[in-house]
XYZ file of C-alpha atoms in Angstrom:
676
model
C 0.000 0.000 0.000
C 2.777 2.451 0.921
C 4.533 2.054 -2.421
C 1.509 2.756 -4.550
C 0.292 6.050 -5.959
C -3.260 5.076 -6.774
C -6.060 6.984 -8.457
C -7.507 7.528 -4.978
C -4.370 9.385 -3.895
C -4.252 11.447 -7.106
C -7.886 12.500 -6.974
C -8.627 11.899 -3.289
C -9.511 15.526 -2.546
C -11.880 15.742 -5.503
C -13.509 12.436 -4.598
C -13.971 13.560 -0.997
C -15.466 16.863 -2.178
C -17.861 14.987 -4.460
C -18.930 12.775 -1.542
C -19.561 15.875 0.606
C -21.791 17.377 -2.055
C -23.633 14.092 -2.521
C -24.279 13.643 1.214
C -25.223 17.304 1.591
C -27.753 16.916 -1.224
C -29.174 13.872 0.553
C -29.493 15.866 3.794
C -31.284 18.714 1.976
C -33.708 16.300 0.306
C -34.422 14.423 3.537
C -34.871 17.599 5.619
C -38.522 18.525 5.807
C -37.801 21.980 7.282
C -35.705 23.152 4.358
C -32.062 24.260 4.395
C -31.171 27.750 5.612
C -28.031 29.730 6.478
C -28.505 28.642 10.087
C -28.172 25.008 8.993
C -25.007 25.811 7.044
C -23.520 27.601 10.053
C -24.449 24.708 12.327
C -22.876 22.128 10.008
C -19.750 24.268 9.634
C -19.215 24.627 13.376
C -19.973 20.936 13.894
C -17.060 19.837 11.694
C -14.496 22.519 12.529
C -12.907 20.846 15.562
C -12.350 17.611 13.646
C -11.121 19.495 10.570
C -8.503 21.448 12.555
C -7.331 18.297 14.344
C -7.156 16.465 11.007
C -4.888 19.187 9.582
C -2.394 18.539 12.385
C -2.700 14.774 12.031
C -2.138 15.032 8.280
C 1.218 16.742 8.794
C 2.400 13.827 10.913
C 1.077 11.261 8.421
C 2.824 13.110 5.560
C 6.124 12.752 7.435
C 5.622 8.983 7.641
C 4.552 8.852 11.298
C 1.473 8.308 13.444
C 0.186 10.525 16.235
C -2.087 8.890 18.789
C -1.910 11.841 21.205
C -4.244 14.147 19.241
C -7.329 13.583 21.427
C -5.362 13.881 24.662
C -3.838 17.223 23.603
C -7.283 18.614 22.723
C -8.616 17.552 26.144
C -5.662 19.182 27.907
C -6.180 22.481 26.054
C -9.877 22.375 26.922
C -9.375 21.926 30.678
C -6.556 24.490 30.793
C -8.853 27.100 29.236
C -11.701 26.113 31.573
C -9.636 26.082 34.749
C -10.507 29.697 35.514
C -7.219 31.393 34.719
C -8.928 33.755 32.229
C -12.481 34.956 32.888
C -12.794 38.230 30.984
C -15.133 38.779 28.019
C -12.819 41.089 26.055
C -10.726 40.861 22.881
C -7.638 40.712 25.105
C -9.017 37.644 26.903
C -9.754 36.030 23.545
C -6.219 36.694 22.307
C -4.713 35.413 25.558
C -6.808 32.219 25.386
C -5.804 31.735 21.765
C -2.117 32.089 22.594
C -2.402 29.749 25.577
C -4.150 27.081 23.493
C -1.522 27.235 20.741
C 1.287 27.220 23.314
C -0.035 24.153 25.182
C -0.620 22.241 21.939
C 2.758 23.175 20.465
C 4.533 22.221 23.713
C 2.978 18.742 23.590
C 3.964 18.435 19.934
C 7.480 19.625 20.740
C 7.900 16.796 23.278
C 6.726 14.279 20.683
C 9.079 15.775 18.104
C 12.118 15.677 20.376
C 11.528 12.029 21.248
C 10.964 11.022 17.612
C 13.688 13.181 16.052
C 16.508 13.018 18.588
C 15.753 10.076 20.893
C 14.833 8.122 17.729
C 11.951 6.283 19.328
C 9.222 4.959 17.040
C 6.403 7.529 16.599
C 3.710 5.021 17.584
C 5.470 4.316 20.919
C 6.156 7.993 21.589
C 2.638 9.225 20.889
C 0.988 6.288 22.669
C 3.067 7.035 25.765
C 2.523 10.785 25.633
C -1.200 10.184 25.070
C -1.456 8.539 28.484
C 0.940 11.010 30.110
C -1.114 13.956 28.812
C -4.343 12.258 29.888
C -2.915 11.957 33.403
C -1.863 15.617 33.433
C -5.336 16.570 32.212
C -6.934 14.696 35.109
C -4.588 16.466 37.530
C -5.745 19.835 36.177
C -9.441 18.867 36.230
C -10.609 15.419 37.342
C -14.260 15.875 36.372
C -16.290 18.013 33.958
C -16.710 21.588 35.111
C -15.255 25.052 34.985
C -16.064 27.751 32.475
C -14.110 28.855 29.427
C -13.831 32.592 28.714
C -17.119 33.771 27.229
C -15.216 35.754 24.607
C -14.469 32.465 22.801
C -18.137 31.828 22.105
C -18.714 35.472 21.243
C -16.109 35.544 18.479
C -16.057 31.926 17.237
C -19.731 30.984 17.321
C -20.807 34.037 15.346
C -20.283 35.280 11.803
C -17.461 37.144 10.120
C -20.019 38.521 7.662
C -23.551 38.428 9.110
C -25.726 35.804 7.417
C -22.966 35.182 4.857
C -19.764 33.730 6.330
C -19.509 31.780 9.647
C -16.468 32.398 11.865
C -15.807 28.634 11.992
C -15.276 28.446 8.221
C -13.033 31.509 8.411
C -10.865 29.706 10.994
C -10.541 26.676 8.689
C -9.783 28.891 5.686
C -7.122 30.741 7.667
C -5.532 27.430 8.688
C -5.461 26.230 5.071
C -3.851 29.505 3.993
C -1.142 28.916 6.616
C -0.669 25.432 5.158
C -0.488 26.835 1.609
C 2.361 29.088 2.754
C 4.119 26.260 4.645
C 3.907 23.954 1.632
C 5.983 26.390 -0.418
C 8.720 26.781 2.179
C 11.803 24.521 2.382
C 10.171 22.822 5.379
C 7.135 21.925 3.246
C 9.347 20.342 0.599
C 11.311 18.496 3.279
C 8.071 17.208 4.810
C 7.002 15.452 1.604
C 10.520 14.206 0.896
C 10.900 12.765 4.375
C 7.562 10.987 4.184
C 8.248 9.674 0.695
C 11.649 8.160 1.523
C 13.428 9.193 4.704
C 16.734 7.517 3.819
C 16.847 9.125 0.383
C 15.996 12.497 1.937
C 18.822 12.120 4.435
C 21.208 11.123 1.644
C 20.565 14.371 -0.267
C 21.180 16.492 2.815
C 17.692 17.154 4.130
C 17.803 17.723 7.946
C 15.490 14.846 8.878
C 15.588 15.430 12.630
C 14.716 19.120 12.289
C 11.905 18.239 9.886
C 10.390 15.777 12.366
C 10.693 18.292 15.199
C 8.915 21.035 13.251
C 6.258 18.626 12.000
C 5.184 17.399 15.428
C 5.384 20.882 16.941
C 3.231 22.374 14.178
C 0.791 19.454 14.438
C 0.499 20.104 18.184
C -0.282 23.755 17.470
C -3.178 22.705 15.225
C -4.413 20.336 17.960
C -4.309 23.312 20.303
C -6.364 25.309 17.809
C -8.888 22.443 17.656
C -9.102 22.415 21.456
C -9.531 26.200 21.393
C -12.547 25.955 19.078
C -14.001 22.969 20.951
C -13.842 24.970 24.172
C -15.821 27.752 22.505
C -18.453 25.186 21.508
C -18.820 23.498 24.894
C -18.286 26.518 27.152
C -16.887 24.229 29.860
C -14.076 21.792 30.578
C -14.137 18.010 30.263
C -10.976 15.888 30.748
C -12.332 13.210 28.382
C -13.773 15.466 25.686
C -11.085 14.710 23.081
C -10.763 10.955 23.556
C -13.411 10.107 20.972
C -11.696 12.136 18.217
C -8.774 9.773 17.534
C -10.677 7.395 15.239
C -12.406 10.282 13.471
C -9.112 12.073 12.777
C -7.563 9.041 11.070
C -10.759 8.403 9.122
C -10.881 12.020 7.895
C -7.233 11.888 6.810
C -7.671 8.669 4.841
C -10.960 9.787 3.257
C -9.194 12.965 2.129
C -6.700 10.947 0.092
C -3.570 11.230 2.252
C -1.510 8.072 2.005
C -0.695 6.278 5.234
C 3.076 6.002 5.260
C 3.704 9.543 4.074
C 4.657 11.531 1.004
C 1.242 11.927 -0.694
C -1.840 13.965 0.163
C -2.521 17.131 2.119
C -4.701 18.886 4.720
C -7.247 20.175 2.180
C -8.525 16.660 1.563
C -8.493 15.934 5.296
C -10.717 18.954 5.984
C -13.197 17.708 3.392
C -12.943 14.209 4.900
C -13.810 15.667 8.303
C -17.008 17.133 6.910
C -17.843 13.809 5.245
C -17.783 12.153 8.662
C -19.731 14.982 10.244
C -22.433 14.727 7.577
C -22.637 10.953 8.065
C -23.349 11.494 11.766
C -25.972 14.111 10.870
C -27.669 11.670 8.513
C -27.894 9.127 11.346
C -29.559 11.752 13.533
C -31.801 12.902 10.699
C -33.213 9.390 10.274
C -33.536 8.899 14.059
C -30.759 6.287 14.109
C -29.018 5.875 17.461
C -25.863 7.939 17.942
C -24.207 4.712 19.101
C -23.886 3.785 15.426
C -21.522 6.721 14.821
C -18.343 4.918 15.916
C -19.395 1.864 13.896
C -19.909 4.054 10.818
C -16.553 5.791 11.324
C -14.733 2.487 11.730
C -16.332 1.004 8.617
C -15.651 4.165 6.587
C -11.998 4.149 7.697
C -11.538 0.514 6.663
C -13.220 1.048 3.292
C -11.201 4.210 2.592
C -7.904 2.464 3.401
C -8.855 -0.493 1.203
C -9.704 1.771 -1.742
C -6.573 3.892 -1.297
C -4.318 0.840 -1.211
C -5.827 -1.121 -4.102
C -2.865 -0.806 -6.480
C -1.082 -3.443 -8.535
C 1.020 -4.530 -5.560
C -1.796 -4.352 -3.022
C -1.782 -7.144 -0.470
C -5.287 -8.216 -1.477
C -4.267 -8.603 -5.114
C -1.251 -10.646 -4.086
C -3.489 -12.881 -2.020
C -5.968 -13.314 -4.884
C -3.132 -14.187 -7.287
C -1.802 -16.752 -4.820
C -5.281 -18.190 -4.321
C -5.799 -18.491 -8.080
C -2.396 -20.178 -8.357
C -3.322 -22.748 -5.723
C -6.728 -23.453 -7.273
C -5.011 -24.056 -10.593
C -2.613 -26.474 -8.910
C -5.481 -28.351 -7.251
C -7.199 -28.795 -10.604
C -4.017 -30.322 -12.006
C -3.611 -32.437 -8.855
C -0.238 -30.925 -8.086
C 1.363 -28.863 -5.380
C 1.413 -25.122 -6.020
C 5.209 -25.196 -6.281
C 5.024 -27.904 -8.978
C 3.341 -25.597 -11.488
C 6.798 -24.211 -12.239
C 9.926 -26.254 -12.803
C 11.697 -24.581 -9.896
C 10.193 -23.965 -6.497
C 10.060 -20.330 -5.490
C 10.372 -21.127 -1.811
C 12.841 -22.816 0.483
C 11.128 -24.487 3.409
C 13.535 -23.856 6.239
C 11.339 -25.751 8.671
C 10.641 -28.868 6.599
C 11.741 -32.116 8.198
C 12.670 -30.443 11.465
C 10.951 -32.501 14.129
C 12.697 -30.529 16.817
C 14.375 -27.180 17.139
C 17.913 -27.356 15.626
C 19.457 -25.916 18.779
C 17.500 -28.073 21.221
C 20.736 -29.698 22.440
C 22.235 -26.358 23.507
C 22.267 -25.600 27.224
C 19.435 -23.396 28.457
C 21.673 -20.550 29.631
C 23.474 -20.362 26.283
C 20.327 -20.766 24.212
C 18.484 -17.994 26.085
C 21.479 -15.812 26.987
C 20.144 -12.829 25.027
C 16.611 -13.188 26.422
C 17.951 -13.382 29.974
C 20.105 -10.303 29.425
C 17.307 -8.112 28.058
C 14.946 -9.319 30.813
C 17.414 -8.437 33.576
C 16.320 -4.746 33.891
C 12.729 -5.841 34.610
C 13.893 -8.255 37.307
C 16.132 -5.624 38.895
C 13.318 -3.077 38.800
C 10.957 -5.589 40.429
C 13.394 -6.135 43.296
C 13.794 -2.379 43.810
C 10.013 -1.865 43.910
C 9.546 -4.752 46.351
C 12.104 -3.166 48.686
C 10.336 0.211 48.335
C 6.987 -1.438 49.142
C 8.497 -3.039 52.247
C 10.002 0.249 53.448
C 7.397 2.869 52.539
C 4.146 0.903 52.852
C 5.215 -1.382 55.672
C 3.816 -4.424 53.859
C 5.720 -7.660 54.356
C 6.570 -8.750 50.823
C 7.753 -12.109 52.169
C 4.244 -13.092 53.218
C 2.139 -15.215 50.887
C -0.869 -12.908 51.301
C 1.036 -10.143 49.499
C 2.022 -12.404 46.615
C -1.456 -13.856 46.389
C -2.954 -10.367 45.994
C -0.286 -9.329 43.521
C -0.749 -12.438 41.366
C -4.525 -11.962 41.278
C -4.057 -8.340 40.194
C -1.488 -9.518 37.625
C -3.823 -12.129 36.131
C -5.305 -9.813 33.535
C -1.975 -8.467 32.278
C -0.380 -11.923 32.274
C -3.092 -13.175 29.925
C -3.180 -10.021 27.784
C 0.606 -10.012 27.485
C 0.551 -13.302 25.600
C -1.904 -12.029 22.990
C -0.437 -8.539 22.634
C 3.035 -10.070 22.839
C 2.675 -12.339 19.795
C 1.218 -9.410 17.836
C 4.166 -7.189 18.797
C 6.625 -10.006 18.025
C 5.303 -10.016 14.443
C 5.817 -6.254 14.201
C 2.187 -5.226 14.787
C 0.107 -3.682 17.528
C -3.424 -4.448 18.714
C -5.312 -1.281 19.677
C -8.681 -3.064 19.781
C -8.051 -4.638 23.204
C -9.968 -2.055 25.309
C -13.342 -2.601 23.677
C -12.765 -6.300 23.032
C -12.435 -6.620 26.810
C -15.450 -4.392 27.481
C -17.686 -6.040 24.882
C -16.771 -9.527 26.143
C -17.541 -8.575 29.743
C -20.823 -6.877 28.847
C -21.989 -9.784 26.671
C -20.936 -12.324 29.299
C -22.863 -10.698 32.143
C -25.815 -10.130 29.841
C -25.931 -13.807 28.927
C -25.322 -15.287 32.382
C -27.520 -12.847 34.350
C -25.817 -13.881 37.594
C -26.371 -17.642 37.171
C -24.028 -20.600 36.763
C -26.330 -22.597 34.481
C -25.802 -20.187 31.566
C -22.020 -20.750 31.677
C -22.447 -23.849 29.509
C -23.248 -21.747 26.436
C -22.223 -18.238 27.502
C -18.502 -18.878 27.982
C -17.955 -20.763 24.675
C -19.939 -18.082 22.859
C -17.822 -15.259 24.300
C -14.615 -17.084 23.379
C -15.953 -17.682 19.877
C -16.761 -13.979 19.529
C -13.208 -13.185 20.627
C -11.897 -15.509 17.923
C -14.092 -13.816 15.301
C -12.828 -10.366 16.319
C -9.218 -11.506 16.039
C -9.910 -13.237 12.726
C -11.379 -10.013 11.324
C -8.334 -8.033 12.526
C -5.994 -10.629 11.054
C -7.759 -10.610 7.682
C -7.523 -6.817 7.511
C -3.790 -6.897 8.272
C -2.676 -10.051 6.436
C -5.011 -10.188 3.439
C -6.219 -6.626 2.884
C -2.836 -5.097 3.741
C -4.216 -2.506 6.174
C -1.777 -1.124 8.730
C -2.203 -2.941 12.092
C -2.637 0.388 13.884
C -5.411 1.551 11.550
C -7.119 -1.855 11.354
C -7.294 -2.405 15.110
C -8.166 1.247 15.809
C -11.129 0.963 13.418
C -12.070 -2.373 14.971
C -11.976 -0.788 18.426
C -14.444 1.890 17.304
C -16.791 -0.684 15.791
C -16.694 -2.797 18.959
C -17.414 0.299 21.047
C -20.549 0.981 19.039
C -21.695 -2.637 19.349
C -21.147 -2.594 23.119
C -23.114 0.646 23.481
C -25.974 -0.688 21.366
C -26.170 -3.978 23.278
C -26.034 -2.385 26.724
C -27.997 0.761 25.906
C -25.123 2.702 27.443
C -25.669 1.272 30.950
C -24.628 -2.363 31.586
C -26.578 -3.681 34.574
C -26.209 -7.500 34.728
C -23.954 -9.467 37.084
C -21.444 -12.243 36.364
C -21.738 -15.914 37.113
C -21.079 -16.774 40.798
C -18.576 -19.407 39.681
C -16.424 -16.791 37.922
C -16.633 -14.552 40.994
C -15.575 -17.504 43.170
C -12.652 -18.171 40.828
C -11.370 -14.600 41.257
C -12.144 -13.897 44.919
C -12.359 -17.156 46.931
C -9.509 -18.782 48.862
C -8.418 -22.427 48.982
C -5.782 -22.891 51.697
C -5.010 -19.174 51.364
C -4.683 -19.347 47.561
C -7.120 -17.736 45.154
C -8.295 -20.445 42.702
C -7.384 -18.462 39.580
C -3.694 -18.726 40.540
C -3.712 -22.481 39.855
C -5.031 -21.815 36.355
C -2.532 -18.976 35.970
C 0.414 -21.312 36.579
C -0.855 -23.679 33.888
C -1.371 -20.746 31.523
C 2.214 -19.494 31.971
C 3.648 -22.962 31.329
C 1.575 -23.344 28.155
C 2.504 -19.839 26.983
C 6.240 -20.496 27.361
C 5.849 -23.820 25.573
C 3.842 -22.228 22.746
C 6.395 -19.515 22.015
C 9.588 -21.516 22.521
C 8.840 -25.135 21.710
C 6.412 -25.063 18.802
C 6.651 -24.303 15.096
C 4.069 -21.560 15.582
C 6.391 -19.774 18.019
C 9.362 -19.993 15.645
C 7.229 -18.682 12.800
C 6.071 -15.748 14.940
C 9.641 -14.621 15.612
C 10.661 -15.213 11.984
C 7.747 -13.129 10.709
C 8.614 -10.266 13.037
C 12.327 -10.346 12.214
C 11.825 -10.088 8.454
C 8.426 -10.676 6.902
C 9.664 -11.110 3.330
C 12.582 -13.364 4.271
C 10.222 -15.508 6.368
C 7.792 -15.800 3.445
C 10.556 -16.836 1.044
C 11.712 -19.420 3.596
C 8.359 -21.158 3.540
C 6.781 -19.573 6.594
C 3.008 -19.126 6.044
C 3.189 -15.466 7.046
C -0.446 -14.616 6.291
C -1.666 -17.526 8.379
C 0.674 -16.567 11.224
C -0.522 -12.944 11.198
C -4.147 -14.046 11.337
C -3.441 -16.480 14.175
C -1.613 -13.916 16.345
C -4.542 -11.496 16.146
C -6.932 -14.349 16.935
C -4.833 -15.195 19.998
C -4.754 -11.529 21.046
C -8.532 -11.075 20.859
C -9.142 -14.441 22.501
C -6.898 -13.384 25.399
C -8.827 -10.103 25.665
C -12.148 -11.998 25.731
C -10.882 -14.172 28.598
C -9.762 -11.054 30.471
C -13.186 -9.480 29.947
C -14.859 -12.513 31.534
C -12.434 -12.648 34.476
C -12.715 -8.912 35.118
C -16.465 -9.246 35.640
C -15.806 -11.870 38.295
C -13.174 -9.718 39.971
C -15.189 -6.474 40.028
C -18.646 -8.036 40.324
C -20.048 -6.367 37.199
C -19.261 -5.178 33.689
C -18.706 -1.543 32.747
C -18.189 0.362 29.509
C -14.664 1.522 30.322
C -13.408 -1.678 31.927
C -10.754 -2.253 29.253
C -9.370 1.282 29.003
C -6.730 0.811 31.691
C -5.087 -2.167 29.986
C -3.954 -0.928 26.566
C -0.795 0.925 27.595
C 0.234 -1.614 30.297
C -0.225 -4.509 27.821
C 2.379 -2.864 25.576
C 4.579 -1.553 28.383
C 5.109 -4.984 29.963
C 6.367 -6.330 26.625
C 8.918 -3.541 26.210
C 9.917 -3.533 29.884
C 10.357 -7.311 29.659
C 12.855 -6.941 26.821
C 10.573 -7.293 23.798
C 11.366 -5.281 20.690
C 8.432 -3.053 19.688
C 9.283 -3.497 15.998
C 9.069 -7.274 16.290
C 11.279 -10.345 16.201
C 12.538 -10.350 19.785
C 11.156 -11.105 23.230
C 10.584 -13.896 25.752
C 7.418 -14.578 27.684
C 9.286 -15.026 30.983
C 10.772 -11.553 30.523
C 7.268 -10.229 29.860
C 6.095 -11.975 33.029
C 8.774 -10.087 34.975
C 7.513 -6.871 33.365
C 3.947 -7.680 34.464
C 5.014 -8.241 38.071
C 7.036 -5.013 37.973
C 4.102 -2.902 36.769
C 1.698 -4.562 39.201
C 4.083 -3.910 42.096
C 4.349 -0.296 40.952
C 0.549 -0.110 40.870
C 0.307 -1.434 44.448
C 2.971 1.041 45.585
C 1.128 3.960 43.965
C -2.214 2.901 45.441
C -0.702 2.707 48.921
C 1.100 6.029 48.615
C -2.138 8.002 48.377
C -1.141 9.707 45.129
C -3.983 10.630 42.738
C -5.105 8.013 40.234
C -4.003 10.318 37.412
C -0.365 9.723 38.389
C -0.603 6.081 37.274
C -0.890 6.633 33.488
C 1.803 9.303 33.717
C 4.259 6.895 35.330
C 3.307 4.042 32.988
C 3.960 6.317 30.015
C 7.381 7.288 31.357
C 8.199 3.639 32.092
C 7.420 2.679 28.497
C 9.495 5.513 27.050
C 12.421 4.772 29.369
C 12.352 1.052 28.571
C 12.336 1.658 24.817
C 15.154 4.199 25.078
C 17.338 2.014 27.313
C 16.908 -1.183 25.293
C 17.147 0.429 21.854
C 20.917 0.090 21.446
C 20.895 -3.512 22.628
C 18.150 -4.281 20.142
C 20.382 -3.130 17.310
């Protein structure tokens, strides 16, 4: 997909504009009250926040990166403006608020840029970490909705530049696009496209890559600040979660607008039009009295379809798969193997005839010397935190009661780490875990209704649904060639909509008593789930280190093309790892209901960053190909011990995501050189 310059990319802006006009015509026809200037102004203001955020996100995409912190930055700007620092209804207050919003957004972008450009950490890791760090800071500023933004924002932004002719919101978008038109013609604009098209070639011709990344993320942050500025004018109050729902919409708007994921092609103009496409889709749902819960489903589906269309070139992954499928069908008709259609086989099966691992006779310490070395920091950190717990909390870490509690709290991450781990080992990332967990828990409690009898069909059904979710993610990544980040982000939005529709927004059922007993009872001082946890860890280590599947996972992550040419069924492996990830999340969703006594909509939100952090802290390489489950297990125990220490210290809950974000960044930075 990244190497193709398809018709969609060439004419993406025009296609998006045509779609806007088509949807707008549909809205006008369906509206019984007619279509006035007020409606135009309302539609314009409704899409402005997303359009401004999409402009910033497009800059990052053009440079070849991803920015997952966009929603968090918008929320931070909103609560800063609503915290009561500025309360005057004057042009000076408006200008001061504007400057503060741009400054906060640009500062967040500057941090991202420094880490990407000079610390050379992968953009997805940087922005995922800063997303949680910024969310924690936002909660420290304002932990619940409230406050009041300066009234001057609404006065100037919710009105008209020209009465009954030109809304202020459209003027703000036009001004932003004029700034982009100027930037595009500067050396930085040329460097931005060159860097996104081919970073190594750009570096070879003397383009300052690091400076380009720094300016890109800083400028993107400034546009996020502008989006938060306008959103604050709309809401008139602060909400620490107000920007969280924008992440999926931003990526969808960018792709609909014709910008190529991977960089080098596209621009903010198309993204602005894409933002209004999404806004009009939501308005159509409301116009036909369709539940607003369908909005995330629609956005996820639109994102997937747009990515598929944009990547359908000659070398698209789907076309490769169809050619391979046709080749195999032809071989079956001739009663031959696919490789026998040609005189020479195209593949070398490196694993054929190997009944056991070729290095199975090597001593354990020599065979796993590298894994033990990269896992050592997690073990040392665990020991330090245990000592700190003993000293500062006064808890005896040598008592079984402490370890029993810690292992029960670790259960969810231990299971998730296997699924997320195999995905990361193949070079991917599963962002659909939060709502896979939530949907599984909500469906499970809804089916069991607090009884044990329903377990007979409820539990297998939930596990089967988890398998289907993973299979869909795997097909999007392995067969359709969609980026794992985009595929699982879209899947997460779709699952969120399904969960909201099923529960009506308020889950109320209770889990099976047997699951609650499994998570809370004691047998000779041991919680029953710990016995199952020991078996799970043994099977996980065996799966990754003693089976062909495990070897194929590491081979796929080390070099996908080399693994494919060596006979590794890479597509099948990619599908299976996402199936395992979603299945693990479904199990966690079921167990969480037993632990907490009920299901809730946000029950999976706290596990996305830790599920990635434990892999990196345990020595896994975020780009794939390296890691050991025992090292990940040490990372899980470290983060759980840190969680216990934070809970006992009396620090606010918002400190937890901040520390987890710093832990992830520090682990990636410290282990980067060893990974090379």
